[in-house]
């Protein structure tokens, strides 16, 4: 990141980081019940192995330079782009984010998840005035992809309100 760039203080909390190949992982353990219930112990071990750890970090979005050979850190974390001055904003088809977690640097390469929401998707809300509000289609800001250089990894995230 350039020295002149001041990253926004945006925290991201990794509740689940399903990465099969990591050499240094903070592993949190839970205490098992003392009553000897085998089913409870089995479930506790399964759940313990499912969540590798939790850490707060400040992500940055990576943008390709004009020469196309390298990427630069970009402190604006949203993925909205406007194709022309009179069009509405859409989200980029692909994006990359860099995060520090568990003592390592990870690059998340993601693309819009076109299969997540139906084309008939609608949102219904009640406004502060008590009126029913219906939005058709919703905001398409859900991404999925992989952790760069880690085969069999999976990433899913939303940039509807930036990364938080």
C-alpha positions in Angstrom: 0.0 0.0 0.0 1.3 3.5 -0.8 2.5 5.5 2.2 0.0 8.3 1.3 -3.0 6.0 1.4 -4.8 5.8 4.7 -7.0 2.7 4.9 -10.4 3.2 6.3 -10.8 1.5 9.6 -13.2 -1.2 8.6 -13.1 -4.4 10.6 -13.9 -7.7 9.1 -14.6 -10.6 11.3 -13.8 -14.1 10.1 -16.2 -16.4 11.8 -15.5 -19.3 9.6 -12.4 -19.7 7.5 -12.6 -23.0 5.7 -9.1 -23.4 4.5 -7.8 -27.0 4.5 -4.2 -26.2 3.9 -2.9 -23.7 6.5 0.3 -24.1 8.4 -0.3 -21.6 11.2 -3.9 -21.6 12.5 -5.1 -20.3 15.8 -7.2 -23.1 17.0 -9.8 -22.4 19.7 -11.0 -25.2 21.8 -14.2 -25.6 23.8 -14.6 -27.5 27.0 -16.4 -30.8 26.8 -19.2 -31.6 29.2 -18.3 -33.7 32.2 -21.5 -35.8 32.2 -20.0 -38.4 29.8 -22.7 -37.9 27.1 -21.0 -39.4 24.0 -23.3 -37.6 21.5 -22.6 -34.2 23.1 -18.9 -34.9 23.0 -19.0 -36.0 19.4 -20.9 -32.9 18.4 -18.6 -30.6 20.4 -15.5 -32.1 18.6 -17.2 -31.7 15.2 -18.1 -28.1 15.9 -14.7 -27.3 17.3 -13.0 -28.6 14.1 -15.4 -26.7 11.9 -14.4 -23.2 13.2 -10.6 -22.7 12.9 -10.5 -19.3 14.6 -11.6 -15.7 14.7 -9.5 -12.6 14.1 -10.3 -8.9 13.2 -8.4 -7.3 10.4 -8.5 -4.3 8.0 -9.0 -5.5 4.4 -7.9 -3.6 1.2 -9.3 -4.1 -2.3 -6.6 -4.9 -4.9 -6.9 -3.1 -8.3 -4.8 -4.0 -11.4 -2.5 -1.3 -12.6 -2.8 0.1 -16.1 0.2 -2.1 -17.2 -1.9 -5.1 -16.2 1.1 -6.9 -14.6 0.7 -6.0 -11.0 -1.9 -5.0 -8.4 -2.1 -2.0 -6.1 -3.9 -1.7 -2.8 -7.0 0.4 -2.9 -8.5 1.7 0.3 -12.1 2.0 -1.1 -13.7 -1.3 -0.2 -17.0 -1.2 -2.1 -17.4 -2.8 -5.5 -19.9 -0.3 -7.1 -19.1 1.1 -10.5 -21.0 3.4 -12.9 -20.8 2.5 -16.5 -21.9 6.0 -17.7 -22.9 9.2 -16.0 -26.6 8.6 -16.6 -26.7 4.9 -15.5 -27.2 3.4 -12.1 -24.4 1.8 -10.2 -23.7 -1.9 -10.6 -21.2 -4.1 -8.8 -17.9 -5.2 -10.5 -18.1 -8.7 -12.0 -14.8 -9.6 -10.3 -12.8 -8.3 -7.4 -9.8 -9.2 -5.2 -9.4 -8.3 -1.5 -6.2 -8.7 0.6 -6.6 -9.5 4.3 -4.2 -10.3 7.1 -5.4 -13.1 9.3 -3.7 -15.7 11.5 -0.3 -14.2 10.9 -0.6 -14.6 7.1 -1.7 -12.6 4.1 -4.6 -13.9 2.1 -5.9 -12.7 -1.3 -9.5 -13.4 -1.9 -10.4 -13.6 -5.6 -14.1 -13.4 -6.0 -16.8 -12.9 -8.7 -20.5 -12.0 -8.5 -22.6 -15.0 -7.5 -25.2 -15.0 -10.3 -26.8 -18.2 -9.0 -27.6 -17.0 -5.5 -30.8 -15.0 -6.0 -33.6 -15.8 -8.3 -34.5 -13.4 -11.1 -37.9 -13.2 -9.5 -36.4 -12.2 -6.1 -38.3 -9.5 -4.2 -37.7 -7.8 -0.8 -40.5 -6.6 1.4 -39.9 -4.1 4.1 -42.0 -2.0 6.5 -40.9 1.6 6.4 -40.6 3.8 9.5 -44.0 5.2 8.6 -45.5 1.7 8.7 -46.0 1.4 4.9 -45.1 -1.8 3.0 -42.2 -1.3 0.6 -41.4 -3.8 -2.1 -38.1 -3.8 -4.0 -37.8 -6.1 -7.0 -34.5 -7.8 -7.7 -32.5 -6.5 -4.7 -28.9 -5.3 -4.9 -26.7 -7.9 -6.6 -23.6 -7.6 -4.3 -22.9 -11.2 -3.3 -19.6 -12.7 -4.3 -18.0 -16.1 -4.1 -14.6 -17.4 -5.1 -11.3 -18.8 -3.7 -8.3 -17.9 -1.6 -5.5 -17.3 -4.1 -2.9 -20.1 -4.2 -4.9 -22.3 -1.8 -6.6 -25.1 -3.8 -10.0 -26.3 -2.6 -10.6 -23.1 -0.6 -13.9 -21.3 -0.8 -14.9 -17.6 -0.1 -18.3 -16.1 0.1 -18.9 -12.5 1.0 -21.2 -9.5 0.6 -20.1 -6.0 -0.5 -23.6 -4.5 -0.2 -22.3 -2.1 2.5 -18.6 -2.5 1.8 -16.7 -5.1 3.8 -17.6 -4.8 7.5 
